[in-house]
């Protein structure tokens, strides 16, 4: 059901190291990270853009830090994008957190086709299927 069973991650972000380990046990997701220890009841999901169902969540696990992050998702508009040399219909959503905003586009088949965000230093980041 798109819920996380377990996770292990190790990240070096320009010298800042993060470790995350988590496992689901009887409906409780137990997370050990550089931030400490936390238990979350119910289904835990991550920022898995390829799985459009994550947009139905109110909070997600940041797999880099181990933090549970509150999110607010809004449908923005129906838009047309050039994907694989064809103009296709897409749906655009905005995911807001306290730290960042991400725009996501999905095809009518719920395929993730694009992402746009601005990093903390102001760099524009865009992924798009060509």
PDB file of C-alpha atoms in Angstrom:
ATOM      1  CA  UNK A   1       0.000   0.000   0.000  1.00  0.00           C
ATOM      2  CA  UNK A   2       2.960   2.326  -0.682  1.00  0.00           C
ATOM      3  CA  UNK A   3       3.872   2.290   3.024  1.00  0.00           C
ATOM      4  CA  UNK A   4       7.500   1.987   4.004  1.00  0.00           C
ATOM      5  CA  UNK A   5       8.556  -1.356   5.527  1.00  0.00           C
ATOM      6  CA  UNK A   6      12.113  -0.328   6.258  1.00  0.00           C
ATOM      7  CA  UNK A   7      14.767   2.190   5.296  1.00  0.00           C
ATOM      8  CA  UNK A   8      18.509   2.598   5.646  1.00  0.00           C
ATOM      9  CA  UNK A   9      20.290   5.640   4.304  1.00  0.00           C
ATOM     10  CA  UNK A  10      23.640   7.317   4.663  1.00  0.00           C
ATOM     11  CA  UNK A  11      24.214  10.787   3.219  1.00  0.00           C
ATOM     12  CA  UNK A  12      27.213  13.094   3.125  1.00  0.00           C
ATOM     13  CA  UNK A  13      25.928  16.564   2.269  1.00  0.00           C
ATOM     14  CA  UNK A  14      29.105  18.626   1.764  1.00  0.00           C
ATOM     15  CA  UNK A  15      30.660  17.180   4.917  1.00  0.00           C
ATOM     16  CA  UNK A  16      27.472  17.028   6.987  1.00  0.00           C
ATOM     17  CA  UNK A  17      26.712  13.355   7.593  1.00  0.00           C
ATOM     18  CA  UNK A  18      23.245  11.916   8.070  1.00  0.00           C
ATOM     19  CA  UNK A  19      22.311   8.344   9.018  1.00  0.00           C
ATOM     20  CA  UNK A  20      18.767   6.982   8.980  1.00  0.00           C
ATOM     21  CA  UNK A  21      17.482   3.515   9.893  1.00  0.00           C
ATOM     22  CA  UNK A  22      13.830   2.671  10.225  1.00  0.00           C
ATOM     23  CA  UNK A  23      11.600  -0.369  10.430  1.00  0.00           C
ATOM     24  CA  UNK A  24       7.868  -1.003  10.707  1.00  0.00           C
ATOM     25  CA  UNK A  25       6.852  -3.151  13.680  1.00  0.00           C
ATOM     26  CA  UNK A  26       3.181  -3.935  14.399  1.00  0.00           C
ATOM     27  CA  UNK A  27       1.840  -0.671  12.962  1.00  0.00           C
ATOM     28  CA  UNK A  28       4.606   1.507  14.453  1.00  0.00           C
ATOM     29  CA  UNK A  29       7.452   2.817  12.304  1.00  0.00           C
ATOM     30  CA  UNK A  30      10.585   3.153  14.437  1.00  0.00           C
ATOM     31  CA  UNK A  31      13.170   5.659  13.178  1.00  0.00           C
ATOM     32  CA  UNK A  32      16.750   6.069  14.414  1.00  0.00           C
ATOM     33  CA  UNK A  33      18.639   8.954  12.861  1.00  0.00           C
ATOM     34  CA  UNK A  34      21.236  11.603  13.477  1.00  0.00           C
ATOM     35  CA  UNK A  35      18.315  13.610  14.931  1.00  0.00           C
ATOM     36  CA  UNK A  36      17.482  10.936  17.529  1.00  0.00           C
ATOM     37  CA  UNK A  37      14.744   8.331  17.862  1.00  0.00           C
ATOM     38  CA  UNK A  38      11.101   8.624  16.862  1.00  0.00           C
ATOM     39  CA  UNK A  39       8.097   6.322  16.570  1.00  0.00           C
ATOM     40  CA  UNK A  40       5.337   7.039  14.071  1.00  0.00           C
ATOM     41  CA  UNK A  41       2.010   5.249  14.097  1.00  0.00           C
ATOM     42  CA  UNK A  42       0.453   4.125  10.823  1.00  0.00           C
ATOM     43  CA  UNK A  43       1.604   4.287   7.236  1.00  0.00           C
ATOM     44  CA  UNK A  44       4.908   6.111   6.679  1.00  0.00           C
ATOM     45  CA  UNK A  45       5.757   7.344   3.188  1.00  0.00           C
ATOM     46  CA  UNK A  46       8.716   9.233   1.745  1.00  0.00           C
ATOM     47  CA  UNK A  47       9.068  11.885  -0.954  1.00  0.00           C
ATOM     48  CA  UNK A  48       8.722   9.162  -3.625  1.00  0.00           C
ATOM     49  CA  UNK A  49       7.712  11.375  -6.544  1.00  0.00           C
ATOM     50  CA  UNK A  50       7.223   8.423  -8.895  1.00  0.00           C
ATOM     51  CA  UNK A  51       4.345   7.192  -6.668  1.00  0.00           C
ATOM     52  CA  UNK A  52       1.607   9.804  -7.061  1.00  0.00           C
ATOM     53  CA  UNK A  53      -0.208   8.384  -4.006  1.00  0.00           C
ATOM     54  CA  UNK A  54       2.294  10.193  -1.779  1.00  0.00           C
ATOM     55  CA  UNK A  55       0.360  13.387  -2.629  1.00  0.00           C
ATOM     56  CA  UNK A  56      -2.474  12.119  -0.401  1.00  0.00           C
ATOM     57  CA  UNK A  57      -0.216  12.298   2.673  1.00  0.00           C
ATOM     58  CA  UNK A  58      -0.107  15.034   5.311  1.00  0.00           C
ATOM     59  CA  UNK A  59       3.413  14.157   6.427  1.00  0.00           C
ATOM     60  CA  UNK A  60       6.385  12.343   4.901  1.00  0.00           C
ATOM     61  CA  UNK A  61       9.687  10.920   6.043  1.00  0.00           C
ATOM     62  CA  UNK A  62      12.714  12.839   4.817  1.00  0.00           C
ATOM     63  CA  UNK A  63      14.915   9.856   3.907  1.00  0.00           C
ATOM     64  CA  UNK A  64      18.083  11.948   4.182  1.00  0.00           C
ATOM     65  CA  UNK A  65      17.569  13.317   7.710  1.00  0.00           C
ATOM     66  CA  UNK A  66      15.006  10.951   9.266  1.00  0.00           C
ATOM     67  CA  UNK A  67      12.715  13.882  10.040  1.00  0.00           C
ATOM     68  CA  UNK A  68       8.946  13.572   9.707  1.00  0.00           C
ATOM     69  CA  UNK A  69       7.946  16.598   7.612  1.00  0.00           C
ATOM     70  CA  UNK A  70       4.478  18.164   7.437  1.00  0.00           C
ATOM     71  CA  UNK A  71       3.400  18.782   3.848  1.00  0.00           C
ATOM     72  CA  UNK A  72       0.603  20.714   2.191  1.00  0.00           C
ATOM     73  CA  UNK A  73      -0.353  19.609  -1.323  1.00  0.00           C
ATOM     74  CA  UNK A  74      -2.343  21.739  -3.765  1.00  0.00           C
ATOM     75  CA  UNK A  75      -3.551  21.038  -7.271  1.00  0.00           C
ATOM     76  CA  UNK A  76      -2.351  23.975  -9.392  1.00  0.00           C
ATOM     77  CA  UNK A  77      -3.573  23.434 -12.960  1.00  0.00           C
ATOM     78  CA  UNK A  78      -3.972  21.237 -15.988  1.00  0.00           C
ATOM     79  CA  UNK A  79      -0.987  21.970 -18.247  1.00  0.00           C
ATOM     80  CA  UNK A  80       0.525  20.704 -21.469  1.00  0.00           C
ATOM     81  CA  UNK A  81       4.178  19.569 -21.517  1.00  0.00           C
ATOM     82  CA  UNK A  82       6.505  18.244 -24.183  1.00  0.00           C
ATOM     83  CA  UNK A  83       7.318  14.650 -23.175  1.00  0.00           C
ATOM     84  CA  UNK A  84       9.028  12.139 -25.476  1.00  0.00           C
ATOM     85  CA  UNK A  85       8.544  14.472 -28.457  1.00  0.00           C
ATOM     86  CA  UNK A  86       4.772  14.741 -27.881  1.00  0.00           C
ATOM     87  CA  UNK A  87       2.658  17.396 -26.207  1.00  0.00           C
ATOM     88  CA  UNK A  88       0.738  15.667 -23.424  1.00  0.00           C
ATOM     89  CA  UNK A  89      -1.862  16.701 -20.869  1.00  0.00           C
ATOM     90  CA  UNK A  90      -0.525  16.866 -17.319  1.00  0.00           C
ATOM     91  CA  UNK A  91      -1.694  17.824 -13.879  1.00  0.00           C
ATOM     92  CA  UNK A  92       0.520  20.171 -11.864  1.00  0.00           C
ATOM     93  CA  UNK A  93       0.705  20.000  -8.053  1.00  0.00           C
ATOM     94  CA  UNK A  94       2.595  22.034  -5.489  1.00  0.00           C
ATOM     95  CA  UNK A  95       4.063  20.377  -2.383  1.00  0.00           C
ATOM     96  CA  UNK A  96       4.893  22.865   0.381  1.00  0.00           C
ATOM     97  CA  UNK A  97       6.943  22.284   3.509  1.00  0.00           C
ATOM     98  CA  UNK A  98       8.381  24.748   6.006  1.00  0.00           C
ATOM     99  CA  UNK A  99      11.714  24.552   4.169  1.00  0.00           C
ATOM    100  CA  UNK A 100      10.903  24.221   0.459  1.00  0.00           C
ATOM    101  CA  UNK A 101       8.277  24.090  -2.279  1.00  0.00           C
ATOM    102  CA  UNK A 102       8.235  21.580  -5.132  1.00  0.00           C
ATOM    103  CA  UNK A 103       6.106  21.666  -8.279  1.00  0.00           C
ATOM    104  CA  UNK A 104       5.310  18.255  -9.765  1.00  0.00           C
ATOM    105  CA  UNK A 105       3.661  17.271 -13.041  1.00  0.00           C
ATOM    106  CA  UNK A 106       1.934  13.927 -13.691  1.00  0.00           C
ATOM    107  CA  UNK A 107       0.539  12.504 -16.931  1.00  0.00           C
ATOM    108  CA  UNK A 108      -3.054  11.304 -17.245  1.00  0.00           C
ATOM    109  CA  UNK A 109      -1.588   7.820 -16.605  1.00  0.00           C
ATOM    110  CA  UNK A 110      -0.209   9.089 -13.252  1.00  0.00           C
ATOM    111  CA  UNK A 111       3.358   8.935 -14.535  1.00  0.00           C
ATOM    112  CA  UNK A 112       5.688  11.479 -12.913  1.00  0.00           C
ATOM    113  CA  UNK A 113       6.993  13.608 -15.797  1.00  0.00           C
ATOM    114  CA  UNK A 114       8.541  16.743 -14.242  1.00  0.00           C
ATOM    115  CA  UNK A 115       9.736  18.426 -11.054  1.00  0.00           C
ATOM    116  CA  UNK A 116      10.702  22.043 -10.411  1.00  0.00           C
ATOM    117  CA  UNK A 117      12.101  23.518  -7.210  1.00  0.00           C
ATOM    118  CA  UNK A 118      14.395  26.289  -6.045  1.00  0.00           C
ATOM    119  CA  UNK A 119      17.239  25.292  -3.733  1.00  0.00           C
ATOM    120  CA  UNK A 120      18.132  27.196  -0.558  1.00  0.00           C
ATOM    121  CA  UNK A 121      20.874  29.082  -2.422  1.00  0.00           C
ATOM    122  CA  UNK A 122      18.422  30.181  -5.137  1.00  0.00           C
ATOM    123  CA  UNK A 123      19.440  27.650  -7.803  1.00  0.00           C
ATOM    124  CA  UNK A 124      16.540  26.497  -9.978  1.00  0.00           C
ATOM    125  CA  UNK A 125      16.278  22.712 -10.150  1.00  0.00           C
ATOM    126  CA  UNK A 126      14.235  20.994 -12.862  1.00  0.00           C
ATOM    127  CA  UNK A 127      13.837  17.385 -13.856  1.00  0.00           C
ATOM    128  CA  UNK A 128      11.731  16.503 -16.861  1.00  0.00           C
ATOM    129  CA  UNK A 129      11.295  13.462 -19.052  1.00  0.00           C
ATOM    130  CA  UNK A 130      12.535  14.382 -22.489  1.00  0.00           C
TER     131      UNK A 130
END
